[in-house]
Amino acid sequence: MAERPKVNLNALSELKNTTDDMIAPYLKSLGFKQSHTLMDVRLAFGFTACTIAGLTFYYDWTAGFEAAKFWTLYAVVAYFILNTALTFWMMFVEGRKVYVGERNGVRITLSSHTEKHSPFYHLKVVTSKPGTAPLTANEKISFTNWFDQKGYFVEKPFKAFLQNTIPALAAKTPEAIALKSENKSAKKA
């Protein structure tokens, strides 16, 4: 996490996307191996649909409309089916997942979202080990904890937040312990 991204503090989507983007490099530095299966399936759907469209165009261009109209109908139906499947994949399988990874047999899945007009980052962490029931942790924290007043991302408090939220990381740094006690006192108020 060498570079410090700068975002517009009034753009909730920029805050969320930048935060999501910073998860993978940090977890990689801790030895987690990211699974790209969700993105690979999405890309396969997209490339297949584009290939169908490209081949149909090429056939229409070389053979003419009359010869290609029969195949164009099938291509349009196939394209529609693929894009519908892609939409369902993104909505129901990917959902809000921003990271899936594994380290030492522990698999973690992180999902995030924000609510309209709310400066809070919601993170759901599902941790699973073979042979045990998955553990779920939900956290809600303000973006102001890791973005400074000028909109620059600040690593330390973000790392502390992740350490407190992800059970497999077990918060042991002073920053993580301080953030944890700060969040407990804020929830009581």
mmCIF file with all atom_site columns, C-alpha atoms in Angstrom:
data_model
loop_
_atom_site.group_PDB
_atom_site.id
_atom_site.type_symbol
_atom_site.label_atom_id
_atom_site.label_alt_id
_atom_site.label_comp_id
_atom_site.label_asym_id
_atom_site.label_entity_id
_atom_site.label_seq_id
_atom_site.pdbx_PDB_ins_code
_atom_site.Cartn_x
_atom_site.Cartn_y
_atom_site.Cartn_z
_atom_site.occupancy
_atom_site.B_iso_or_equiv
_atom_site.pdbx_formal_charge
_atom_site.auth_seq_id
_atom_site.auth_comp_id
_atom_site.auth_asym_id
_atom_site.auth_atom_id
_atom_site.pdbx_PDB_model_num
ATOM 1   C CA . MET A 1 1   ? 0.000   0.000   0.000   1.00 0.00 ? 1   MET A CA 1
ATOM 2   C CA . ALA A 1 2   ? 2.629   2.487   -1.071  1.00 0.00 ? 2   ALA A CA 1
ATOM 3   C CA . GLU A 1 3   ? 0.505   5.155   -2.720  1.00 0.00 ? 3   GLU A CA 1
ATOM 4   C CA . ARG A 1 4   ? -2.092  7.140   -0.840  1.00 0.00 ? 4   ARG A CA 1
ATOM 5   C CA . PRO A 1 5   ? -5.200  7.513   -2.971  1.00 0.00 ? 5   PRO A CA 1
ATOM 6   C CA . LYS A 1 6   ? -7.074  10.788  -2.777  1.00 0.00 ? 6   LYS A CA 1
ATOM 7   C CA . VAL A 1 7   ? -10.853 10.849  -3.097  1.00 0.00 ? 7   VAL A CA 1
ATOM 8   C CA . ASN A 1 8   ? -13.692 13.321  -3.008  1.00 0.00 ? 8   ASN A CA 1
ATOM 9   C CA . LEU A 1 9   ? -14.981 13.126  0.562   1.00 0.00 ? 9   LEU A CA 1
ATOM 10  C CA . ASN A 1 10  ? -18.492 13.962  -0.615  1.00 0.00 ? 10  ASN A CA 1
ATOM 11  C CA . ALA A 1 11  ? -18.673 11.020  -3.026  1.00 0.00 ? 11  ALA A CA 1
ATOM 12  C CA . LEU A 1 12  ? -19.792 7.981   -1.067  1.00 0.00 ? 12  LEU A CA 1
ATOM 13  C CA . SER A 1 13  ? -19.098 5.605   -3.964  1.00 0.00 ? 13  SER A CA 1
ATOM 14  C CA . GLU A 1 14  ? -15.486 6.845   -4.212  1.00 0.00 ? 14  GLU A CA 1
ATOM 15  C CA . LEU A 1 15  ? -14.971 6.330   -0.480  1.00 0.00 ? 15  LEU A CA 1
ATOM 16  C CA . LYS A 1 16  ? -16.399 2.811   -0.626  1.00 0.00 ? 16  LYS A CA 1
ATOM 17  C CA . ASN A 1 17  ? -14.577 1.764   -3.809  1.00 0.00 ? 17  ASN A CA 1
ATOM 18  C CA . THR A 1 18  ? -11.223 3.071   -2.579  1.00 0.00 ? 18  THR A CA 1
ATOM 19  C CA . THR A 1 19  ? -11.702 1.292   0.734   1.00 0.00 ? 19  THR A CA 1
ATOM 20  C CA . ASP A 1 20  ? -12.659 -1.935  -1.053  1.00 0.00 ? 20  ASP A CA 1
ATOM 21  C CA . ASP A 1 21  ? -9.597  -1.651  -3.298  1.00 0.00 ? 21  ASP A CA 1
ATOM 22  C CA . MET A 1 22  ? -7.270  -1.366  -0.295  1.00 0.00 ? 22  MET A CA 1
ATOM 23  C CA . ILE A 1 23  ? -8.422  -4.656  1.268   1.00 0.00 ? 23  ILE A CA 1
ATOM 24  C CA . ALA A 1 24  ? -6.694  -7.040  -1.175  1.00 0.00 ? 24  ALA A CA 1
ATOM 25  C CA . PRO A 1 25  ? -3.176  -5.536  -0.982  1.00 0.00 ? 25  PRO A CA 1
ATOM 26  C CA . TYR A 1 26  ? -3.271  -5.475  2.802   1.00 0.00 ? 26  TYR A CA 1
ATOM 27  C CA . LEU A 1 27  ? -4.464  -9.062  3.137   1.00 0.00 ? 27  LEU A CA 1
ATOM 28  C CA . LYS A 1 28  ? -1.906  -10.160 0.540   1.00 0.00 ? 28  LYS A CA 1
ATOM 29  C CA . SER A 1 29  ? 0.833   -8.615  2.696   1.00 0.00 ? 29  SER A CA 1
ATOM 30  C CA . LEU A 1 30  ? -0.410  -10.814 5.562   1.00 0.00 ? 30  LEU A CA 1
ATOM 31  C CA . GLY A 1 31  ? -0.117  -13.984 3.493   1.00 0.00 ? 31  GLY A CA 1
ATOM 32  C CA . PHE A 1 32  ? -3.692  -14.392 2.246   1.00 0.00 ? 32  PHE A CA 1
ATOM 33  C CA . LYS A 1 33  ? -4.110  -15.768 -1.261  1.00 0.00 ? 33  LYS A CA 1
ATOM 34  C CA . GLN A 1 34  ? -7.014  -14.139 -3.075  1.00 0.00 ? 34  GLN A CA 1
ATOM 35  C CA . SER A 1 35  ? -9.462  -16.295 -5.014  1.00 0.00 ? 35  SER A CA 1
ATOM 36  C CA . HIS A 1 36  ? -10.412 -14.784 -8.378  1.00 0.00 ? 36  HIS A CA 1
ATOM 37  C CA . THR A 1 37  ? -13.136 -17.307 -9.200  1.00 0.00 ? 37  THR A CA 1
ATOM 38  C CA . LEU A 1 38  ? -15.998 -14.808 -8.971  1.00 0.00 ? 38  LEU A CA 1
ATOM 39  C CA . MET A 1 39  ? -14.305 -12.383 -11.356 1.00 0.00 ? 39  MET A CA 1
ATOM 40  C CA . ASP A 1 40  ? -13.197 -15.175 -13.706 1.00 0.00 ? 40  ASP A CA 1
ATOM 41  C CA . VAL A 1 41  ? -16.795 -16.377 -14.116 1.00 0.00 ? 41  VAL A CA 1
ATOM 42  C CA . ARG A 1 42  ? -17.963 -12.813 -14.737 1.00 0.00 ? 42  ARG A CA 1
ATOM 43  C CA . LEU A 1 43  ? -15.262 -12.357 -17.379 1.00 0.00 ? 43  LEU A CA 1
ATOM 44  C CA . ALA A 1 44  ? -16.149 -15.678 -19.020 1.00 0.00 ? 44  ALA A CA 1
ATOM 45  C CA . PHE A 1 45  ? -19.792 -14.616 -19.369 1.00 0.00 ? 45  PHE A CA 1
ATOM 46  C CA . GLY A 1 46  ? -18.796 -11.228 -20.767 1.00 0.00 ? 46  GLY A CA 1
ATOM 47  C CA . PHE A 1 47  ? -16.190 -12.506 -23.221 1.00 0.00 ? 47  PHE A CA 1
ATOM 48  C CA . THR A 1 48  ? -18.503 -15.236 -24.473 1.00 0.00 ? 48  THR A CA 1
ATOM 49  C CA . ALA A 1 49  ? -21.292 -12.722 -25.109 1.00 0.00 ? 49  ALA A CA 1
ATOM 50  C CA . CYS A 1 50  ? -18.888 -10.375 -26.921 1.00 0.00 ? 50  CYS A CA 1
ATOM 51  C CA . THR A 1 51  ? -17.493 -13.239 -28.992 1.00 0.00 ? 51  THR A CA 1
ATOM 52  C CA . ILE A 1 52  ? -21.010 -14.191 -30.107 1.00 0.00 ? 52  ILE A CA 1
ATOM 53  C CA . ALA A 1 53  ? -21.721 -10.574 -31.047 1.00 0.00 ? 53  ALA A CA 1
ATOM 54  C CA . GLY A 1 54  ? -18.409 -10.267 -32.910 1.00 0.00 ? 54  GLY A CA 1
ATOM 55  C CA . LEU A 1 55  ? -18.822 -13.502 -34.844 1.00 0.00 ? 55  LEU A CA 1
ATOM 56  C CA . THR A 1 56  ? -22.374 -12.585 -35.795 1.00 0.00 ? 56  THR A CA 1
ATOM 57  C CA . PHE A 1 57  ? -21.215 -9.202  -37.054 1.00 0.00 ? 57  PHE A CA 1
ATOM 58  C CA . TYR A 1 58  ? -18.404 -10.785 -39.059 1.00 0.00 ? 58  TYR A CA 1
ATOM 59  C CA . TYR A 1 59  ? -20.727 -13.359 -40.641 1.00 0.00 ? 59  TYR A CA 1
ATOM 60  C CA . ASP A 1 60  ? -23.277 -10.671 -41.476 1.00 0.00 ? 60  ASP A CA 1
ATOM 61  C CA . TRP A 1 61  ? -20.525 -8.480  -42.967 1.00 0.00 ? 61  TRP A CA 1
ATOM 62  C CA . THR A 1 62  ? -19.097 -11.243 -45.167 1.00 0.00 ? 62  THR A CA 1
ATOM 63  C CA . ALA A 1 63  ? -22.226 -13.220 -46.114 1.00 0.00 ? 63  ALA A CA 1
ATOM 64  C CA . GLY A 1 64  ? -24.796 -10.446 -46.160 1.00 0.00 ? 64  GLY A CA 1
ATOM 65  C CA . PHE A 1 65  ? -27.962 -9.849  -44.194 1.00 0.00 ? 65  PHE A CA 1
ATOM 66  C CA . GLU A 1 66  ? -30.177 -12.394 -45.941 1.00 0.00 ? 66  GLU A CA 1
ATOM 67  C CA . ALA A 1 67  ? -27.743 -15.267 -45.327 1.00 0.00 ? 67  ALA A CA 1
ATOM 68  C CA . ALA A 1 68  ? -27.024 -14.211 -41.736 1.00 0.00 ? 68  ALA A CA 1
ATOM 69  C CA . LYS A 1 69  ? -30.493 -13.291 -40.442 1.00 0.00 ? 69  LYS A CA 1
ATOM 70  C CA . PHE A 1 70  ? -31.277 -16.868 -39.377 1.00 0.00 ? 70  PHE A CA 1
ATOM 71  C CA . TRP A 1 71  ? -28.034 -17.069 -37.332 1.00 0.00 ? 71  TRP A CA 1
ATOM 72  C CA . THR A 1 72  ? -28.459 -13.529 -36.056 1.00 0.00 ? 72  THR A CA 1
ATOM 73  C CA . LEU A 1 73  ? -31.699 -14.539 -34.353 1.00 0.00 ? 73  LEU A CA 1
ATOM 74  C CA . TYR A 1 74  ? -29.930 -17.365 -32.504 1.00 0.00 ? 74  TYR A CA 1
ATOM 75  C CA . ALA A 1 75  ? -27.037 -15.070 -31.639 1.00 0.00 ? 75  ALA A CA 1
ATOM 76  C CA . VAL A 1 76  ? -29.387 -12.447 -30.175 1.00 0.00 ? 76  VAL A CA 1
ATOM 77  C CA . VAL A 1 77  ? -31.143 -15.103 -28.080 1.00 0.00 ? 77  VAL A CA 1
ATOM 78  C CA . ALA A 1 78  ? -27.799 -16.533 -26.882 1.00 0.00 ? 78  ALA A CA 1
ATOM 79  C CA . TYR A 1 79  ? -26.518 -13.029 -26.096 1.00 0.00 ? 79  TYR A CA 1
ATOM 80  C CA . PHE A 1 80  ? -29.685 -12.280 -24.115 1.00 0.00 ? 80  PHE A CA 1
ATOM 81  C CA . ILE A 1 81  ? -29.388 -15.549 -22.171 1.00 0.00 ? 81  ILE A CA 1
ATOM 82  C CA . LEU A 1 82  ? -25.714 -14.947 -21.364 1.00 0.00 ? 82  LEU A CA 1
ATOM 83  C CA . ASN A 1 83  ? -26.309 -11.392 -20.189 1.00 0.00 ? 83  ASN A CA 1
ATOM 84  C CA . THR A 1 84  ? -29.277 -12.499 -18.085 1.00 0.00 ? 84  THR A CA 1
ATOM 85  C CA . ALA A 1 85  ? -27.129 -15.214 -16.514 1.00 0.00 ? 85  ALA A CA 1
ATOM 86  C CA . LEU A 1 86  ? -24.381 -12.638 -15.893 1.00 0.00 ? 86  LEU A CA 1
ATOM 87  C CA . THR A 1 87  ? -26.856 -10.332 -14.170 1.00 0.00 ? 87  THR A CA 1
ATOM 88  C CA . PHE A 1 88  ? -28.097 -13.142 -11.925 1.00 0.00 ? 88  PHE A CA 1
ATOM 89  C CA . TRP A 1 89  ? -24.496 -14.162 -11.193 1.00 0.00 ? 89  TRP A CA 1
ATOM 90  C CA . MET A 1 90  ? -23.597 -10.624 -10.137 1.00 0.00 ? 90  MET A CA 1
ATOM 91  C CA . MET A 1 91  ? -26.734 -10.175 -8.026  1.00 0.00 ? 91  MET A CA 1
ATOM 92  C CA . PHE A 1 92  ? -27.080 -13.537 -6.302  1.00 0.00 ? 92  PHE A CA 1
ATOM 93  C CA . VAL A 1 93  ? -23.660 -15.197 -6.290  1.00 0.00 ? 93  VAL A CA 1
ATOM 94  C CA . GLU A 1 94  ? -21.231 -12.269 -6.136  1.00 0.00 ? 94  GLU A CA 1
ATOM 95  C CA . GLY A 1 95  ? -23.594 -10.028 -4.245  1.00 0.00 ? 95  GLY A CA 1
ATOM 96  C CA . ARG A 1 96  ? -21.593 -7.459  -2.328  1.00 0.00 ? 96  ARG A CA 1
ATOM 97  C CA . LYS A 1 97  ? -18.452 -9.596  -2.042  1.00 0.00 ? 97  LYS A CA 1
ATOM 98  C CA . VAL A 1 98  ? -15.265 -7.590  -2.408  1.00 0.00 ? 98  VAL A CA 1
ATOM 99  C CA . TYR A 1 99  ? -12.705 -10.182 -1.328  1.00 0.00 ? 99  TYR A CA 1
ATOM 100 C CA . VAL A 1 100 ? -12.452 -13.957 -1.045  1.00 0.00 ? 100 VAL A CA 1
ATOM 101 C CA . GLY A 1 101 ? -9.173  -15.380 0.169   1.00 0.00 ? 101 GLY A CA 1
ATOM 102 C CA . GLU A 1 102 ? -7.472  -18.093 2.165   1.00 0.00 ? 102 GLU A CA 1
ATOM 103 C CA . ARG A 1 103 ? -4.521  -18.489 4.524   1.00 0.00 ? 103 ARG A CA 1
ATOM 104 C CA . ASN A 1 104 ? -3.506  -21.581 6.489   1.00 0.00 ? 104 ASN A CA 1
ATOM 105 C CA . GLY A 1 105 ? -6.792  -23.322 5.735   1.00 0.00 ? 105 GLY A CA 1
ATOM 106 C CA . VAL A 1 106 ? -8.873  -20.349 6.895   1.00 0.00 ? 106 VAL A CA 1
ATOM 107 C CA . ARG A 1 107 ? -11.133 -18.931 4.184   1.00 0.00 ? 107 ARG A CA 1
ATOM 108 C CA . ILE A 1 108 ? -12.470 -15.404 4.524   1.00 0.00 ? 108 ILE A CA 1
ATOM 109 C CA . THR A 1 109 ? -15.139 -13.679 2.484   1.00 0.00 ? 109 THR A CA 1
ATOM 110 C CA . LEU A 1 110 ? -15.608 -9.930  2.856   1.00 0.00 ? 110 LEU A CA 1
ATOM 111 C CA . SER A 1 111 ? -18.731 -8.145  1.662   1.00 0.00 ? 111 SER A CA 1
ATOM 112 C CA . SER A 1 112 ? -19.245 -4.414  1.930   1.00 0.00 ? 112 SER A CA 1
ATOM 113 C CA . HIS A 1 113 ? -21.907 -1.829  1.327   1.00 0.00 ? 113 HIS A CA 1
ATOM 114 C CA . THR A 1 114 ? -22.959 1.675   2.219   1.00 0.00 ? 114 THR A CA 1
ATOM 115 C CA . GLU A 1 115 ? -26.368 3.152   2.777   1.00 0.00 ? 115 GLU A CA 1
ATOM 116 C CA . LYS A 1 116 ? -27.642 6.161   0.898   1.00 0.00 ? 116 LYS A CA 1
ATOM 117 C CA . HIS A 1 117 ? -26.546 9.466   2.465   1.00 0.00 ? 117 HIS A CA 1
ATOM 118 C CA . SER A 1 118 ? -24.696 7.682   5.290   1.00 0.00 ? 118 SER A CA 1
ATOM 119 C CA . PRO A 1 119 ? -20.924 8.065   5.785   1.00 0.00 ? 119 PRO A CA 1
ATOM 120 C CA . PHE A 1 120 ? -20.576 4.587   7.256   1.00 0.00 ? 120 PHE A CA 1
ATOM 121 C CA . TYR A 1 121 ? -18.790 1.588   5.803   1.00 0.00 ? 121 TYR A CA 1
ATOM 122 C CA . HIS A 1 122 ? -20.528 -1.735  6.483   1.00 0.00 ? 122 HIS A CA 1
ATOM 123 C CA . LEU A 1 123 ? -18.281 -4.779  6.348   1.00 0.00 ? 123 LEU A CA 1
ATOM 124 C CA . LYS A 1 124 ? -19.441 -8.371  6.718   1.00 0.00 ? 124 LYS A CA 1
ATOM 125 C CA . VAL A 1 125 ? -16.750 -10.976 7.286   1.00 0.00 ? 125 VAL A CA 1
ATOM 126 C CA . VAL A 1 126 ? -17.433 -14.695 6.991   1.00 0.00 ? 126 VAL A CA 1
ATOM 127 C CA . THR A 1 127 ? -14.583 -16.858 8.264   1.00 0.00 ? 127 THR A CA 1
ATOM 128 C CA . SER A 1 128 ? -14.648 -20.594 7.712   1.00 0.00 ? 128 SER A CA 1
ATOM 129 C CA . LYS A 1 129 ? -12.362 -23.506 8.469   1.00 0.00 ? 129 LYS A CA 1
ATOM 130 C CA . PRO A 1 130 ? -12.862 -27.049 7.217   1.00 0.00 ? 130 PRO A CA 1
ATOM 131 C CA . GLY A 1 131 ? -15.005 -29.012 9.657   1.00 0.00 ? 131 GLY A CA 1
ATOM 132 C CA . THR A 1 132 ? -16.354 -25.996 11.569  1.00 0.00 ? 132 THR A CA 1
ATOM 133 C CA . ALA A 1 133 ? -19.343 -23.723 11.194  1.00 0.00 ? 133 ALA A CA 1
ATOM 134 C CA . PRO A 1 134 ? -18.614 -20.373 9.542   1.00 0.00 ? 134 PRO A CA 1
ATOM 135 C CA . LEU A 1 135 ? -18.226 -17.350 11.816  1.00 0.00 ? 135 LEU A CA 1
ATOM 136 C CA . THR A 1 136 ? -19.832 -14.078 10.732  1.00 0.00 ? 136 THR A CA 1
ATOM 137 C CA . ALA A 1 137 ? -18.814 -10.640 11.927  1.00 0.00 ? 137 ALA A CA 1
ATOM 138 C CA . ASN A 1 138 ? -20.555 -7.402  10.955  1.00 0.00 ? 138 ASN A CA 1
ATOM 139 C CA . GLU A 1 139 ? -19.019 -3.986  11.517  1.00 0.00 ? 139 GLU A CA 1
ATOM 140 C CA . LYS A 1 140 ? -20.103 -0.457  10.751  1.00 0.00 ? 140 LYS A CA 1
ATOM 141 C CA . ILE A 1 141 ? -17.612 2.390   10.935  1.00 0.00 ? 141 ILE A CA 1
ATOM 142 C CA . SER A 1 142 ? -17.277 5.912   9.575   1.00 0.00 ? 142 SER A CA 1
ATOM 143 C CA . PHE A 1 143 ? -15.035 6.566   6.593   1.00 0.00 ? 143 PHE A CA 1
ATOM 144 C CA . THR A 1 144 ? -13.481 9.444   8.548   1.00 0.00 ? 144 THR A CA 1
ATOM 145 C CA . ASN A 1 145 ? -11.491 6.854   10.492  1.00 0.00 ? 145 ASN A CA 1
ATOM 146 C CA . TRP A 1 146 ? -9.154  6.239   7.533   1.00 0.00 ? 146 TRP A CA 1
ATOM 147 C CA . PHE A 1 147 ? -9.586  9.248   5.253   1.00 0.00 ? 147 PHE A CA 1
ATOM 148 C CA . ASP A 1 148 ? -8.027  12.526  6.358   1.00 0.00 ? 148 ASP A CA 1
ATOM 149 C CA . GLN A 1 149 ? -9.635  15.955  5.899   1.00 0.00 ? 149 GLN A CA 1
ATOM 150 C CA . LYS A 1 150 ? -8.104  16.368  2.437   1.00 0.00 ? 150 LYS A CA 1
ATOM 151 C CA . GLY A 1 151 ? -9.421  13.016  1.216   1.00 0.00 ? 151 GLY A CA 1
ATOM 152 C CA . TYR A 1 152 ? -6.208  11.006  1.444   1.00 0.00 ? 152 TYR A CA 1
ATOM 153 C CA . PHE A 1 153 ? -6.388  7.383   2.512   1.00 0.00 ? 153 PHE A CA 1
ATOM 154 C CA . VAL A 1 154 ? -4.560  6.646   5.791   1.00 0.00 ? 154 VAL A CA 1
ATOM 155 C CA . GLU A 1 155 ? -3.344  3.063   6.165   1.00 0.00 ? 155 GLU A CA 1
ATOM 156 C CA . LYS A 1 156 ? -2.836  2.557   9.904   1.00 0.00 ? 156 LYS A CA 1
ATOM 157 C CA . PRO A 1 157 ? -6.416  3.053   11.083  1.00 0.00 ? 157 PRO A CA 1
ATOM 158 C CA . PHE A 1 158 ? -7.710  1.003   8.160   1.00 0.00 ? 158 PHE A CA 1
ATOM 159 C CA . LYS A 1 159 ? -5.382  -1.875  8.990   1.00 0.00 ? 159 LYS A CA 1
ATOM 160 C CA . ALA A 1 160 ? -6.472  -1.622  12.628  1.00 0.00 ? 160 ALA A CA 1
ATOM 161 C CA . PHE A 1 161 ? -10.127 -1.762  11.552  1.00 0.00 ? 161 PHE A CA 1
ATOM 162 C CA . LEU A 1 162 ? -9.509  -4.914  9.505   1.00 0.00 ? 162 LEU A CA 1
ATOM 163 C CA . GLN A 1 163 ? -7.578  -6.521  12.344  1.00 0.00 ? 163 GLN A CA 1
ATOM 164 C CA . ASN A 1 164 ? -10.472 -5.866  14.700  1.00 0.00 ? 164 ASN A CA 1
ATOM 165 C CA . THR A 1 165 ? -13.098 -7.087  12.241  1.00 0.00 ? 165 THR A CA 1
ATOM 166 C CA . ILE A 1 166 ? -11.471 -10.213 10.791  1.00 0.00 ? 166 ILE A CA 1
ATOM 167 C CA . PRO A 1 167 ? -11.169 -12.872 13.504  1.00 0.00 ? 167 PRO A CA 1
ATOM 168 C CA . ALA A 1 168 ? -8.293  -14.610 11.675  1.00 0.00 ? 168 ALA A CA 1
ATOM 169 C CA . LEU A 1 169 ? -6.143  -11.489 12.099  1.00 0.00 ? 169 LEU A CA 1
ATOM 170 C CA . ALA A 1 170 ? -6.604  -11.194 15.902  1.00 0.00 ? 170 ALA A CA 1
ATOM 171 C CA . ALA A 1 171 ? -6.023  -7.518  16.738  1.00 0.00 ? 171 ALA A CA 1
ATOM 172 C CA . LYS A 1 172 ? -2.702  -7.224  18.521  1.00 0.00 ? 172 LYS A CA 1
ATOM 173 C CA . THR A 1 173 ? -1.249  -3.912  17.358  1.00 0.00 ? 173 THR A CA 1
ATOM 174 C CA . PRO A 1 174 ? -1.642  -0.804  19.541  1.00 0.00 ? 174 PRO A CA 1
ATOM 175 C CA . GLU A 1 175 ? -3.606  0.929   16.749  1.00 0.00 ? 175 GLU A CA 1
ATOM 176 C CA . ALA A 1 176 ? -6.070  -1.951  16.517  1.00 0.00 ? 176 ALA A CA 1
ATOM 177 C CA . ILE A 1 177 ? -6.581  -2.103  20.280  1.00 0.00 ? 177 ILE A CA 1
ATOM 178 C CA . ALA A 1 178 ? -7.086  1.682   20.458  1.00 0.00 ? 178 ALA A CA 1
ATOM 179 C CA . LEU A 1 179 ? -9.610  1.633   17.593  1.00 0.00 ? 179 LEU A CA 1
ATOM 180 C CA . LYS A 1 180 ? -11.473 -1.259  19.205  1.00 0.00 ? 180 LYS A CA 1
ATOM 181 C CA . SER A 1 181 ? -11.858 0.595   22.517  1.00 0.00 ? 181 SER A CA 1
ATOM 182 C CA . GLU A 1 182 ? -12.833 3.771   20.650  1.00 0.00 ? 182 GLU A CA 1
ATOM 183 C CA . ASN A 1 183 ? -15.578 1.904   18.763  1.00 0.00 ? 183 ASN A CA 1
ATOM 184 C CA . LYS A 1 184 ? -16.908 0.323   21.965  1.00 0.00 ? 184 LYS A CA 1
ATOM 185 C CA . SER A 1 185 ? -17.191 3.724   23.662  1.00 0.00 ? 185 SER A CA 1
ATOM 186 C CA . ALA A 1 186 ? -18.873 5.212   20.556  1.00 0.00 ? 186 ALA A CA 1
ATOM 187 C CA . LYS A 1 187 ? -21.451 2.388   20.491  1.00 0.00 ? 187 LYS A CA 1
ATOM 188 C CA . LYS A 1 188 ? -22.324 3.003   24.149  1.00 0.00 ? 188 LYS A CA 1
ATOM 189 C CA . ALA A 1 189 ? -22.963 6.697   23.524  1.00 0.00 ? 189 ALA A CA 1
#
